[in-house]
Amino acid sequence: MNARFITFEGIDGAGKSTHVGWYVERLRQRGLPVLLTREPGGSALAESLRELLLHQPMSLDTELLLVFAARRDHLERTVRPALAAGQWVVCDRFTDSTYAYQGGGRGAPLERIAQLESWVHGDLQPQRTYLFDLAPDEAAQRRSAVRAADRFEAEDLAFFERVRRGYLDRVAQAPRRFMLIDGKQSIADIRKLLEEDIVSICSI
Ligand code: ADP
Ligand code: TYD
């Protein structure tokens, strides 16, 4: 079966991390070779850039360039070699996060993001993206119960409203790539939906 590139997206606290590890295990149980990775990060250099992005104050342009610098290294060293070797790659966040956070959340021009996207990974796009959608106040409550906020998570609800809208605009542009998941559902119900989608992806 051809290697696939699959991404998980959503505002912080919507439920990605709760499901991504489980999802990868389900693929492995079907005998598929799967690499689980994340952005920003997923290679040694990109993990160092992640630390800066999450904790150092910086301008929007610097943030945007660092996100794509990390992505370039991650693609060169981790994602492309794995896909070339026939592995499925499941990535916790990818370029939709940039459109949603730097574009929607912080107001970076979407054309500029598109230029960087085309330079950094033009032909490579995920075949499937799961978007966990949840109201920002509920997501904030969920994450404050379990972890301290980083530079993005410390933003206010209006920021996360814009990020959420940025994601929904992405879905409108590529409805076939996305599966929109209502994050209010129970974990068991979300797993059922993901399981059904795995069956359909594997039959293509
Ligand atoms: P993300 O990775 O999207 O930032 P997490 O998966 O870390 O979010 O989830 C944030 C918190 O919400 C965790 O404590 C998790 O247990 C809880 N959570 C995740 N999904 C659900 C759900 N469907 N219902 C209730 N709580 C959930
Ligand atoms: P994440 O790994 O989901 O955080 P956590 O480990 O706390 O669950 O993501 C880290 C943060 O990086 C998240 O707040 C969104 C942000 N981000 C961007 O702003 N732009 C991007 O392109 C990416 C990939 C992430």
Coordinates of C-alpha atoms and ligand atoms in Angstrom, one line a residue:
M1 CA 0.0 0.0 0.0
N2 CA 1.4 3.5 -0.9
A3 CA 2.8 5.5 2.0
R4 CA 0.5 8.2 3.3
F5 CA 1.1 11.5 4.9
I6 CA -1.5 12.2 7.6
T7 CA -1.8 15.3 9.9
F8 CA -3.6 16.2 13.1
E9 CA -4.7 19.7 13.7
G10 CA -6.7 21.9 16.1
I11 CA -6.5 24.7 18.6
D12 CA -4.5 23.9 21.8
G13 CA -6.6 21.7 24.1
A14 CA -9.0 20.4 21.4
G15 CA -7.9 16.8 21.8
K16 CA -5.2 16.0 19.2
S17 CA -2.6 14.5 21.5
T18 CA -5.3 12.3 23.1
H19 CA -5.9 10.6 19.8
V20 CA -2.8 10.7 17.7
G21 CA -0.8 8.0 19.6
W22 CA -3.9 5.7 19.6
Y23 CA -4.4 6.3 15.9
V24 CA -0.8 5.3 15.1
E25 CA -1.2 2.1 17.2
R26 CA -4.3 1.2 15.2
L27 CA -2.4 1.6 11.9
R28 CA 0.4 -0.5 13.3
Q29 CA -2.0 -3.2 14.3
R30 CA -3.0 -3.4 10.7
G31 CA 0.6 -4.2 9.9
L32 CA 1.5 -0.8 8.5
P33 CA 4.9 0.8 9.1
V34 CA 4.2 4.2 10.7
L35 CA 6.3 7.1 11.8
L36 CA 4.8 9.4 14.4
T37 CA 6.3 12.9 14.3
R38 CA 5.3 16.5 15.2
E39 CA 5.7 20.2 14.4
P40 CA 7.3 22.4 15.2
G41 CA 10.0 19.7 15.8
G42 CA 10.5 16.1 14.5
S43 CA 14.2 16.5 13.8
A44 CA 17.1 17.6 16.1
L45 CA 17.4 21.1 14.7
A46 CA 13.6 21.5 14.5
E47 CA 13.2 20.5 18.1
S48 CA 15.7 23.2 19.1
L49 CA 13.7 25.7 17.0
R50 CA 10.5 24.5 18.8
E51 CA 12.0 25.5 22.1
L52 CA 12.6 29.1 20.8
L53 CA 9.2 29.3 19.2
L54 CA 7.3 28.2 22.3
H55 CA 9.2 30.3 24.8
Q56 CA 11.1 33.2 23.3
P57 CA 9.4 36.5 22.5
M58 CA 9.8 37.4 18.8
S59 CA 8.3 39.4 16.0
L60 CA 5.6 37.8 13.7
D61 CA 8.0 37.7 10.7
T62 CA 10.6 35.9 12.7
E63 CA 8.1 33.5 14.1
L64 CA 6.8 32.7 10.5
L65 CA 10.3 32.2 9.2
L66 CA 11.3 30.0 12.1
V67 CA 8.3 27.8 11.7
F68 CA 9.1 27.2 8.1
A69 CA 12.9 26.8 8.8
A70 CA 11.9 24.1 11.3
R71 CA 9.5 22.5 8.7
R72 CA 12.2 22.5 6.0
D73 CA 14.6 20.6 8.3
H74 CA 11.9 18.2 9.5
L75 CA 10.9 17.4 5.9
E76 CA 14.5 16.9 4.7
R77 CA 15.6 14.7 7.6
T78 CA 12.5 12.9 8.8
V79 CA 9.4 13.1 6.6
R80 CA 10.7 12.7 3.1
P81 CA 13.1 9.9 3.9
A82 CA 10.3 8.0 5.8
L83 CA 7.8 8.3 2.9
A84 CA 10.5 7.3 0.4
A85 CA 11.2 4.2 2.5
G86 CA 7.4 3.3 2.3
Q87 CA 6.5 4.4 5.8
W88 CA 3.3 6.1 6.6
V89 CA 3.9 9.4 8.3
V90 CA 1.5 10.8 10.9
C91 CA 2.4 14.3 12.0
D92 CA 1.0 16.2 15.0
R93 CA 0.5 19.7 13.2
F94 CA 1.8 20.8 9.9
T95 CA 1.3 23.9 7.6
D96 CA -2.4 24.2 8.4
S97 CA -1.2 25.3 11.9
T98 CA 0.8 28.1 10.2
Y99 CA -2.3 29.3 8.3
A100 CA -4.4 29.1 11.5
Y101 CA -1.9 30.5 14.1
Q102 CA 0.4 32.9 12.2
G103 CA -2.3 33.7 9.6
G104 CA -5.6 33.7 11.4
G105 CA -4.3 34.2 14.9
R106 CA -1.6 36.8 14.4
G107 CA -2.6 38.3 11.0
A108 CA 0.3 37.3 8.8
P109 CA -0.8 37.7 5.1
L110 CA -2.0 34.4 3.8
E111 CA -0.3 35.0 0.4
R112 CA 3.1 35.2 2.2
I113 CA 2.4 31.9 4.0
A114 CA 1.4 30.4 0.6
Q115 CA 4.7 31.6 -0.9
L116 CA 6.7 30.0 1.9
E117 CA 4.6 26.9 1.7
S118 CA 5.3 26.5 -2.0
W119 CA 9.0 27.1 -1.5
V120 CA 9.4 24.8 1.5
H121 CA 7.2 21.8 0.4
G122 CA 5.3 22.7 -2.8
D123 CA 4.4 19.2 -4.0
L124 CA 4.1 17.6 -0.6
Q125 CA 0.7 17.9 1.0
P126 CA -1.1 15.6 3.5
Q127 CA -3.6 13.1 2.0
R128 CA -5.7 13.3 5.1
T129 CA -6.0 15.9 7.9
Y130 CA -8.0 15.5 11.1
L131 CA -9.2 18.8 12.4
F132 CA -10.3 18.7 16.1
D133 CA -12.7 21.6 16.5
L134 CA -13.7 22.9 19.9
A135 CA -14.9 26.2 21.4
P136 CA -11.8 28.2 22.7
D137 CA -13.2 28.6 26.2
E138 CA -13.8 24.8 26.5
A139 CA -10.3 24.1 25.1
A140 CA -8.7 26.6 27.5
Q141 CA -10.5 24.9 30.4
R142 CA -9.3 21.5 29.3
R143 CA -5.7 22.4 28.9
S144 CA -5.4 24.6 32.1
A145 CA -6.4 21.5 34.0
V146 CA -3.4 19.6 32.8
R147 CA -0.5 21.8 31.8
A148 CA 1.2 25.2 32.1
A149 CA 0.8 27.6 29.1
D150 CA 3.5 28.2 26.5
R151 CA 3.8 31.4 24.4
F152 CA 0.8 30.3 22.2
E153 CA -1.4 28.8 24.9
A154 CA -1.0 32.1 26.9
E155 CA -3.0 34.0 24.2
D156 CA -6.5 35.1 25.0
L157 CA -9.8 33.6 23.8
A158 CA -10.1 36.1 20.9
F159 CA -6.8 34.8 19.5
F160 CA -8.1 31.3 19.6
E161 CA -11.3 32.3 18.0
R162 CA -9.3 33.7 15.1
V163 CA -7.2 30.5 15.0
R164 CA -10.3 28.4 14.9
R165 CA -11.7 30.5 12.1
G166 CA -8.4 30.2 10.2
Y167 CA -8.7 26.4 10.4
L168 CA -12.3 26.4 9.2
D169 CA -11.3 28.6 6.2
R170 CA -8.7 25.9 5.4
V171 CA -11.4 23.2 5.5
A172 CA -13.6 25.3 3.1
Q173 CA -10.7 25.4 0.6
A174 CA -9.8 21.6 0.8
P175 CA -13.0 19.8 2.1
R176 CA -11.9 16.4 0.7
R177 CA -8.6 16.4 2.5
F178 CA -10.1 17.3 5.9
M179 CA -12.1 15.3 8.3
L180 CA -13.7 17.8 10.8
I181 CA -14.1 16.3 14.2
D182 CA -16.4 17.8 16.8
G183 CA -14.1 17.8 19.9
K184 CA -17.1 17.9 22.3
Q185 CA -17.9 14.3 21.6
S186 CA -16.6 11.6 23.9
I187 CA -13.2 10.1 23.4
A188 CA -14.9 6.8 22.6
D189 CA -17.1 8.3 19.9
I190 CA -14.2 10.2 18.3
R191 CA -12.2 6.9 18.2
K192 CA -15.1 5.2 16.4
L193 CA -15.0 8.0 13.7
L194 CA -11.3 7.7 13.4
E195 CA -11.5 3.9 13.1
E196 CA -14.1 4.2 10.3
D197 CA -11.8 6.6 8.5
I198 CA -8.8 4.3 8.8
V199 CA -10.9 1.5 7.2
S200 CA -11.8 3.8 4.3
I201 CA -8.2 5.2 3.9
C202 CA -6.8 1.6 3.9
S203 CA -9.3 0.6 1.2
I204 CA -8.2 3.3 -1.3
Ligands
ADP1 P1 -4.3 19.0 22.3 O1 -3.3 17.9 22.0 O2 -5.3 19.2 21.2 O3 -3.7 20.3 22.8 P2 -5.1 17.2 24.4 O4 -5.3 15.9 23.7 O5 -3.8 17.3 25.2 O6 -5.3 18.4 23.5 O7 -6.3 17.4 25.4 C1 -6.4 18.4 26.4 C2 -7.1 17.8 27.6 O8 -8.5 17.5 27.3 C3 -6.5 16.5 28.2 O9 -6.6 16.5 29.6 C4 -7.5 15.4 27.7 O10 -7.5 14.3 28.5 C5 -8.8 16.1 27.6 N1 -9.6 15.6 26.5 C6 -9.2 15.3 25.2 N2 -10.3 14.9 24.5 C7 -11.4 14.9 25.3 C8 -12.8 14.6 25.1 N3 -13.2 14.2 23.9 N4 -13.6 14.8 26.1 C9 -13.1 15.3 27.3 N5 -11.8 15.6 27.6 C10 -11.0 15.4 26.6
TYD2 P1 1.7 21.5 20.2 O1 2.8 20.5 19.9 O2 0.3 21.1 19.8 O3 1.7 21.9 21.7 P2 1.6 21.0 23.0 O4 2.8 20.1 23.1 O5 1.4 22.0 24.1 O6 0.3 20.2 22.8 O7 2.0 22.8 19.4 C1 2.9 23.8 19.8 C2 2.4 25.2 19.4 O8 3.0 25.6 18.2 C3 0.9 25.3 19.3 O9 0.5 26.3 20.2 C4 0.7 25.9 17.9 C5 2.1 26.4 17.5 N1 2.3 26.3 16.0 C6 2.2 27.5 15.3 O10 1.9 28.6 15.8 N2 2.5 27.4 13.9 C7 2.9 26.2 13.3 O11 3.1 26.2 12.1 C8 2.9 25.1 14.1 C9 3.3 23.7 13.5 C10 2.7 25.2 15.5

